[in-house]
Amino acid sequence: MTKRRLPMVEHADTLSLKALRELVTGLVARADRAEIRIEALEADNRKLREEKDQLRIENTRLKVDNQLLRDEIARLKNLPPRPPFRPSGMEQATSDKAVAGSRKPARRRGPKGDTGSATRQEVLPARVPPGSRF
């Protein structure tokens, strides 16, 4: 099927009645074809979304199964168990339950190696009376 060229819309005021009818019918036909294509694309989109949801559920199930198998392998090898899962603390930081007096003291900043211990030894000469012992 060859594509028919529609008359130019810019010159609509100079077109004959027959040309105007061709223009309108051509535009309606294009709109119908576009609507059919859009419906087909929407159907494909729905199908792909459903497939994505199923794959996401299957992926989650496989991750859980994989972790169970890893735990079983670690148990059979007598390896230490996984550490318990702890919350990150972000929920506590954003909650309104925070008490103003429950803050921890601020940590010390700066060099940690400087503890004030002696680093050099100096021997001073002294006059010792005869007969004394060290």
PDB file of C-alpha atoms in Angstrom:
ATOM      1  CA  MET A   1       0.000   0.000   0.000  1.00  0.00           C
ATOM      2  CA  THR A   2       1.555   3.268  -1.066  1.00  0.00           C
ATOM      3  CA  LYS A   3       1.352   6.243   1.188  1.00  0.00           C
ATOM      4  CA  ARG A   4      -0.816   9.031  -0.169  1.00  0.00           C
ATOM      5  CA  ARG A   5       0.351  12.503   0.530  1.00  0.00           C
ATOM      6  CA  LEU A   6      -2.269  14.696   2.101  1.00  0.00           C
ATOM      7  CA  PRO A   7      -2.695  18.293   0.980  1.00  0.00           C
ATOM      8  CA  MET A   8      -0.765  20.802   3.082  1.00  0.00           C
ATOM      9  CA  VAL A   9      -2.702  22.065   6.091  1.00  0.00           C
ATOM     10  CA  GLU A  10      -1.162  25.544   5.819  1.00  0.00           C
ATOM     11  CA  HIS A  11      -3.033  26.115   2.560  1.00  0.00           C
ATOM     12  CA  ALA A  12      -6.421  24.921   3.851  1.00  0.00           C
ATOM     13  CA  ASP A  13      -8.148  28.206   2.976  1.00  0.00           C
ATOM     14  CA  THR A  14      -7.178  27.829  -0.696  1.00  0.00           C
ATOM     15  CA  LEU A  15      -8.101  24.134  -1.026  1.00  0.00           C
ATOM     16  CA  SER A  16     -11.111  22.979  -2.970  1.00  0.00           C
ATOM     17  CA  LEU A  17     -13.979  21.160  -1.301  1.00  0.00           C
ATOM     18  CA  LYS A  18     -12.722  17.828  -2.642  1.00  0.00           C
ATOM     19  CA  ALA A  19      -9.201  18.487  -1.319  1.00  0.00           C
ATOM     20  CA  LEU A  20     -10.600  19.502   2.092  1.00  0.00           C
ATOM     21  CA  ARG A  21     -12.597  16.265   2.243  1.00  0.00           C
ATOM     22  CA  GLU A  22      -9.467  14.270   1.366  1.00  0.00           C
ATOM     23  CA  LEU A  23      -7.515  16.122   4.037  1.00  0.00           C
ATOM     24  CA  VAL A  24     -10.114  15.464   6.737  1.00  0.00           C
ATOM     25  CA  THR A  25     -10.638  11.808   5.809  1.00  0.00           C
ATOM     26  CA  GLY A  26      -6.876  11.265   5.644  1.00  0.00           C
ATOM     27  CA  LEU A  27      -6.414  12.835   9.072  1.00  0.00           C
ATOM     28  CA  VAL A  28      -9.233  10.722  10.513  1.00  0.00           C
ATOM     29  CA  ALA A  29      -7.680   7.581   9.018  1.00  0.00           C
ATOM     30  CA  ARG A  30      -4.300   8.499  10.523  1.00  0.00           C
ATOM     31  CA  ALA A  31      -5.918   9.119  13.899  1.00  0.00           C
ATOM     32  CA  ASP A  32      -7.659   5.728  13.720  1.00  0.00           C
ATOM     33  CA  ARG A  33      -4.401   3.954  12.875  1.00  0.00           C
ATOM     34  CA  ALA A  34      -2.607   5.814  15.673  1.00  0.00           C
ATOM     35  CA  GLU A  35      -5.356   4.839  18.121  1.00  0.00           C
ATOM     36  CA  ILE A  36      -5.048   1.173  17.106  1.00  0.00           C
ATOM     37  CA  ARG A  37      -1.271   1.321  17.568  1.00  0.00           C
ATOM     38  CA  ILE A  38      -1.675   2.990  20.975  1.00  0.00           C
ATOM     39  CA  GLU A  39      -4.113   0.303  22.127  1.00  0.00           C
ATOM     40  CA  ALA A  40      -1.693  -2.413  21.003  1.00  0.00           C
ATOM     41  CA  LEU A  41       1.173  -0.701  22.829  1.00  0.00           C
ATOM     42  CA  GLU A  42      -0.915  -0.341  25.988  1.00  0.00           C
ATOM     43  CA  ALA A  43      -1.774  -4.061  25.858  1.00  0.00           C
ATOM     44  CA  ASP A  44       1.921  -4.916  25.451  1.00  0.00           C
ATOM     45  CA  ASN A  45       2.767  -2.569  28.309  1.00  0.00           C
ATOM     46  CA  ARG A  46       0.224  -4.257  30.609  1.00  0.00           C
ATOM     47  CA  LYS A  47       1.568  -7.682  29.663  1.00  0.00           C
ATOM     48  CA  LEU A  48       5.167  -6.598  30.315  1.00  0.00           C
ATOM     49  CA  ARG A  49       4.233  -5.083  33.686  1.00  0.00           C
ATOM     50  CA  GLU A  50       2.545  -8.312  34.756  1.00  0.00           C
ATOM     51  CA  GLU A  51       5.584 -10.296  33.630  1.00  0.00           C
ATOM     52  CA  LYS A  52       7.870  -7.904  35.507  1.00  0.00           C
ATOM     53  CA  ASP A  53       5.843  -8.376  38.702  1.00  0.00           C
ATOM     54  CA  GLN A  54       6.023 -12.155  38.357  1.00  0.00           C
ATOM     55  CA  LEU A  55       9.781 -12.022  37.729  1.00  0.00           C
ATOM     56  CA  ARG A  56      10.300  -9.745  40.734  1.00  0.00           C
ATOM     57  CA  ILE A  57       8.401 -12.179  42.974  1.00  0.00           C
ATOM     58  CA  GLU A  58      10.377 -15.113  41.586  1.00  0.00           C
ATOM     59  CA  ASN A  59      13.652 -13.214  42.054  1.00  0.00           C
ATOM     60  CA  THR A  60      12.818 -12.515  45.698  1.00  0.00           C
ATOM     61  CA  ARG A  61      11.913 -16.171  46.265  1.00  0.00           C
ATOM     62  CA  LEU A  62      15.186 -17.288  44.661  1.00  0.00           C
ATOM     63  CA  LYS A  63      17.185 -14.865  46.821  1.00  0.00           C
ATOM     64  CA  VAL A  64      15.584 -16.308  49.956  1.00  0.00           C
ATOM     65  CA  ASP A  65      16.250 -19.869  48.773  1.00  0.00           C
ATOM     66  CA  ASN A  66      19.851 -18.966  47.952  1.00  0.00           C
ATOM     67  CA  GLN A  67      20.399 -17.480  51.404  1.00  0.00           C
ATOM     68  CA  LEU A  68      18.891 -20.567  53.038  1.00  0.00           C
ATOM     69  CA  LEU A  69      21.254 -22.769  51.040  1.00  0.00           C
ATOM     70  CA  ARG A  70      24.234 -20.586  51.993  1.00  0.00           C
ATOM     71  CA  ASP A  71      23.258 -20.845  55.653  1.00  0.00           C
ATOM     72  CA  GLU A  72      22.956 -24.627  55.315  1.00  0.00           C
ATOM     73  CA  ILE A  73      26.410 -24.851  53.691  1.00  0.00           C
ATOM     74  CA  ALA A  74      27.891 -22.707  56.460  1.00  0.00           C
ATOM     75  CA  ARG A  75      26.233 -24.949  59.076  1.00  0.00           C
ATOM     76  CA  LEU A  76      27.605 -28.097  57.423  1.00  0.00           C
ATOM     77  CA  LYS A  77      31.099 -26.583  57.278  1.00  0.00           C
ATOM     78  CA  ASN A  78      30.817 -25.596  60.970  1.00  0.00           C
ATOM     79  CA  LEU A  79      31.296 -21.938  60.096  1.00  0.00           C
ATOM     80  CA  PRO A  80      30.002 -19.235  62.439  1.00  0.00           C
ATOM     81  CA  PRO A  81      26.408 -18.175  61.767  1.00  0.00           C
ATOM     82  CA  ARG A  82      25.497 -14.911  60.146  1.00  0.00           C
ATOM     83  CA  PRO A  83      25.279 -11.954  62.501  1.00  0.00           C
ATOM     84  CA  PRO A  84      21.746 -10.884  63.372  1.00  0.00           C
ATOM     85  CA  PHE A  85      20.158  -8.291  61.135  1.00  0.00           C
ATOM     86  CA  ARG A  86      19.960  -5.002  62.989  1.00  0.00           C
ATOM     87  CA  PRO A  87      18.015  -1.938  61.889  1.00  0.00           C
ATOM     88  CA  SER A  88      20.100   0.915  60.528  1.00  0.00           C
ATOM     89  CA  GLY A  89      18.877   3.472  63.037  1.00  0.00           C
ATOM     90  CA  MET A  90      17.451   5.806  60.404  1.00  0.00           C
ATOM     91  CA  GLU A  91      13.975   5.209  61.819  1.00  0.00           C
ATOM     92  CA  GLN A  92      15.102   6.354  65.262  1.00  0.00           C
ATOM     93  CA  ALA A  93      16.749   9.458  63.848  1.00  0.00           C
ATOM     94  CA  THR A  94      13.528  10.607  62.207  1.00  0.00           C
ATOM     95  CA  SER A  95      11.091   9.625  64.954  1.00  0.00           C
ATOM     96  CA  ASP A  96       9.498  12.153  67.312  1.00  0.00           C
ATOM     97  CA  LYS A  97      10.176   9.937  70.337  1.00  0.00           C
ATOM     98  CA  ALA A  98      13.756  11.182  70.731  1.00  0.00           C
ATOM     99  CA  VAL A  99      14.377  12.366  74.280  1.00  0.00           C
ATOM    100  CA  ALA A 100      16.582  15.437  74.663  1.00  0.00           C
ATOM    101  CA  GLY A 101      18.467  14.120  77.729  1.00  0.00           C
ATOM    102  CA  SER A 102      19.354  10.733  76.259  1.00  0.00           C
ATOM    103  CA  ARG A 103      22.268  11.936  74.121  1.00  0.00           C
ATOM    104  CA  LYS A 104      25.607  10.176  74.427  1.00  0.00           C
ATOM    105  CA  PRO A 105      28.619  12.294  75.361  1.00  0.00           C
ATOM    106  CA  ALA A 106      30.560  13.622  72.388  1.00  0.00           C
ATOM    107  CA  ARG A 107      33.562  11.563  71.333  1.00  0.00           C
ATOM    108  CA  ARG A 108      37.017  12.983  71.676  1.00  0.00           C
ATOM    109  CA  ARG A 109      38.517  14.211  68.411  1.00  0.00           C
ATOM    110  CA  GLY A 110      42.110  14.648  67.402  1.00  0.00           C
ATOM    111  CA  PRO A 111      45.195  12.444  67.790  1.00  0.00           C
ATOM    112  CA  LYS A 112      44.562   9.396  69.930  1.00  0.00           C
ATOM    113  CA  GLY A 113      48.202   8.402  70.552  1.00  0.00           C
ATOM    114  CA  ASP A 114      49.101  11.385  72.733  1.00  0.00           C
ATOM    115  CA  THR A 115      48.462  10.107  76.285  1.00  0.00           C
ATOM    116  CA  GLY A 116      50.979  12.298  78.178  1.00  0.00           C
ATOM    117  CA  SER A 117      53.509   9.535  78.966  1.00  0.00           C
ATOM    118  CA  ALA A 118      57.261  10.183  79.252  1.00  0.00           C
ATOM    119  CA  THR A 119      59.088   9.887  75.977  1.00  0.00           C
ATOM    120  CA  ARG A 120      62.708  10.572  77.022  1.00  0.00           C
ATOM    121  CA  GLN A 121      64.915   9.937  80.027  1.00  0.00           C
ATOM    122  CA  GLU A 122      67.445  12.433  81.344  1.00  0.00           C
ATOM    123  CA  VAL A 123      70.096  11.647  83.978  1.00  0.00           C
ATOM    124  CA  LEU A 124      71.148  14.582  86.202  1.00  0.00           C
ATOM    125  CA  PRO A 125      74.615  14.612  87.804  1.00  0.00           C
ATOM    126  CA  ALA A 126      74.529  14.880  91.591  1.00  0.00           C
ATOM    127  CA  ARG A 127      77.159  15.179  94.338  1.00  0.00           C
ATOM    128  CA  VAL A 128      76.965  12.044  96.321  1.00  0.00           C
ATOM    129  CA  PRO A 129      78.597  11.913  99.760  1.00  0.00           C
ATOM    130  CA  PRO A 130      81.225   9.169 100.187  1.00  0.00           C
ATOM    131  CA  GLY A 131      79.936   5.883 101.606  1.00  0.00           C
ATOM    132  CA  SER A 132      76.392   6.196 100.187  1.00  0.00           C
ATOM    133  CA  ARG A 133      74.886   3.445  98.137  1.00  0.00           C
ATOM    134  CA  PHE A 134      72.623   3.539  95.097  1.00  0.00           C
TER     135      PHE A 134
END
